[in-house]
XYZ file of C-alpha atoms in Angstrom:
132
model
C 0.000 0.000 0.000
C 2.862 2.306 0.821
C 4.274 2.059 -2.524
C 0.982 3.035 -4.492
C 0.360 5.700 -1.820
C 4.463 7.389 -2.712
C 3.313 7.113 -6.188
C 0.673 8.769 -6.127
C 2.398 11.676 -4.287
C 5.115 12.085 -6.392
C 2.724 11.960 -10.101
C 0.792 14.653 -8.160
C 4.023 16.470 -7.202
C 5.204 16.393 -11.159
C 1.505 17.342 -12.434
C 1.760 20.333 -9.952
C 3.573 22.558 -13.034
C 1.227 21.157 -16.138
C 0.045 23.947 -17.927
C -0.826 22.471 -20.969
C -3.356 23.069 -23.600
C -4.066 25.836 -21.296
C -5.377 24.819 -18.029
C -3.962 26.328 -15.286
C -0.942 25.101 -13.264
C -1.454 24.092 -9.637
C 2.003 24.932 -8.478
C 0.744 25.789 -5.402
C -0.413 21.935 -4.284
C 2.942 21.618 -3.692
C 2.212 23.390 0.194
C -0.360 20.090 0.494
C 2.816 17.564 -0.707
C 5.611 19.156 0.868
C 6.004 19.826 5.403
C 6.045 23.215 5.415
C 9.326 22.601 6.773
C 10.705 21.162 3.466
C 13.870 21.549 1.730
C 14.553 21.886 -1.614
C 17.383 21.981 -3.126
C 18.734 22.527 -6.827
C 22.504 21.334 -7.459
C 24.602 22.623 -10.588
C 25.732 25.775 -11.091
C 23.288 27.788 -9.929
C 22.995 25.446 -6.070
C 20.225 26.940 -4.670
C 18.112 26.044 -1.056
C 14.725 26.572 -1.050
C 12.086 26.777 1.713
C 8.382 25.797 0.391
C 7.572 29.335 -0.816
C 10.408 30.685 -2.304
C 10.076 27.258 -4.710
C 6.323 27.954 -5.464
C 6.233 31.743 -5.959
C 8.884 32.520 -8.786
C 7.198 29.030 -10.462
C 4.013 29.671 -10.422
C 4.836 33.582 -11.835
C 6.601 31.757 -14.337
C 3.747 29.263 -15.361
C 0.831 31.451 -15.306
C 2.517 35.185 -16.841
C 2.643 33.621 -20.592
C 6.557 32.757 -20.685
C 6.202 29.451 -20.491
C 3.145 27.345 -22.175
C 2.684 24.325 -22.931
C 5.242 22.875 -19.699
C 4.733 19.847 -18.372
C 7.827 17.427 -16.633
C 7.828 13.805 -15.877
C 8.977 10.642 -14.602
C 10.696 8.250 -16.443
C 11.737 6.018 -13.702
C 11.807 5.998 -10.331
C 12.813 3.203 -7.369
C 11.645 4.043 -4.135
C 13.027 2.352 -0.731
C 10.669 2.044 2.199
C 11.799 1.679 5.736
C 9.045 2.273 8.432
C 7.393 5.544 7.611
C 10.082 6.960 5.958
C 10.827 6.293 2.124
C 13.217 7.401 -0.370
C 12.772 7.925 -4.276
C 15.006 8.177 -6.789
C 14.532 8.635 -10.549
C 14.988 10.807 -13.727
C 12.520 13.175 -15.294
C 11.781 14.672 -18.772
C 10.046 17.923 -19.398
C 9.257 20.319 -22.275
C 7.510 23.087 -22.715
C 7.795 26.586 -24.622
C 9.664 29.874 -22.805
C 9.708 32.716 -23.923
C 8.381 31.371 -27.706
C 11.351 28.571 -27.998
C 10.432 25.451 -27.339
C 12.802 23.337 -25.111
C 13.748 19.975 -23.632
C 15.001 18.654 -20.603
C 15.448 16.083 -18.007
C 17.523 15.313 -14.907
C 17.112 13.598 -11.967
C 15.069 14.036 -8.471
C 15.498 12.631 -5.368
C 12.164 12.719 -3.024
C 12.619 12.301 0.563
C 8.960 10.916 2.107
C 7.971 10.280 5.725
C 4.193 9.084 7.031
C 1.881 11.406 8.505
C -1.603 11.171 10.312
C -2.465 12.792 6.501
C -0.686 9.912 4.303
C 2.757 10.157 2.999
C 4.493 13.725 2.665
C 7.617 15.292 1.120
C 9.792 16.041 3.581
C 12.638 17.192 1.073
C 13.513 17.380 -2.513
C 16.548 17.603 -4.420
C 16.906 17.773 -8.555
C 19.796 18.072 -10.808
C 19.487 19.006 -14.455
C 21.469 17.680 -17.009
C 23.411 20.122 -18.841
C-alpha cells in the first residue's frame, strides 16, 4: 500500500507545473505535498536552497505570466526504498515546454525524501539536478 500511496504523491508532485493546452498550473499543491518545513534543493551551477515558498512563488509567476506554455515534466523512472514511515525515491525526469516562444527539452534527476503522517505520505525534502 505504501508504494501506491508514494506514487501517487510524487505523479501529483510532477503534475503540480502542467500547464498544458491551457489549463492552469497548480504549483501551489505543492504546500499540500511538501512539510512546510521542506527543503529543496537545486545542485549545478546555480545550487540553490529553497524553503516551500520561495520554490512555489517565482514558479508559479513563471507558469501562469505567458513565458512558459505548454510545460509539463515527468517521470521516467523511479525506485523508491521504504523503511518504516520513511521512504526514499530516486529517478529521472523529462520535461518540455515553450519559454519565452522557444520550445525546449530537458530532463535530470530528483530525489524525493517521504515520511508518514496522520495525513498519508508527505515530502519532507527534494533535491533535482538538471542535465546540462
Amino acid at each position: 500500500m505504501s508504494q501506491s500511496e508514494i506514487d501517487v504523491v510524487t505523479a501529483e508532485f510532477f503534475g503540480a507545473f502542467d500547464n498544458r493546452g491551457g489549463k492552469a498550473a497548480d504549483v501551489a499543491r505543492i504546500r499540500r505535498l511538501v512539510l512546510p518545513g521542506g527543503v529543496i534543493v537545486k545542485t549545478g551551477p546555480e545550487f540553490t536552497v529553497y524553503s516551500v515558498d520561495e520554490f512555489i512563488e517565482p514558479r508559479e509567476r513563471l507558469l501562469t505570466d505567458g513565458r512558459l506554455v505548454e510545460f509539463s515534466e515527468w517521470e521516467t523512472s523511479g525506485r523508491t526504498e521504504i523503511a518504516g514511515d520513511i521512504a526514499s525515491r530516486f529517478g529521472a525526469y523529462r520535461k518540455s515546454g515553450i519559454l519565452d516562444g522557444e520550445p525546449f527539452e530537458g530532463g535530470g534527476t530528483k530525489t524525493i525524501q517521504f515520511v508518514r503522517t496522520p495525513e498519508g505520505w508527505r515530502i519532507a525534502a527534494f533535491a533535482w539536478y538538471d542535465q546540462p
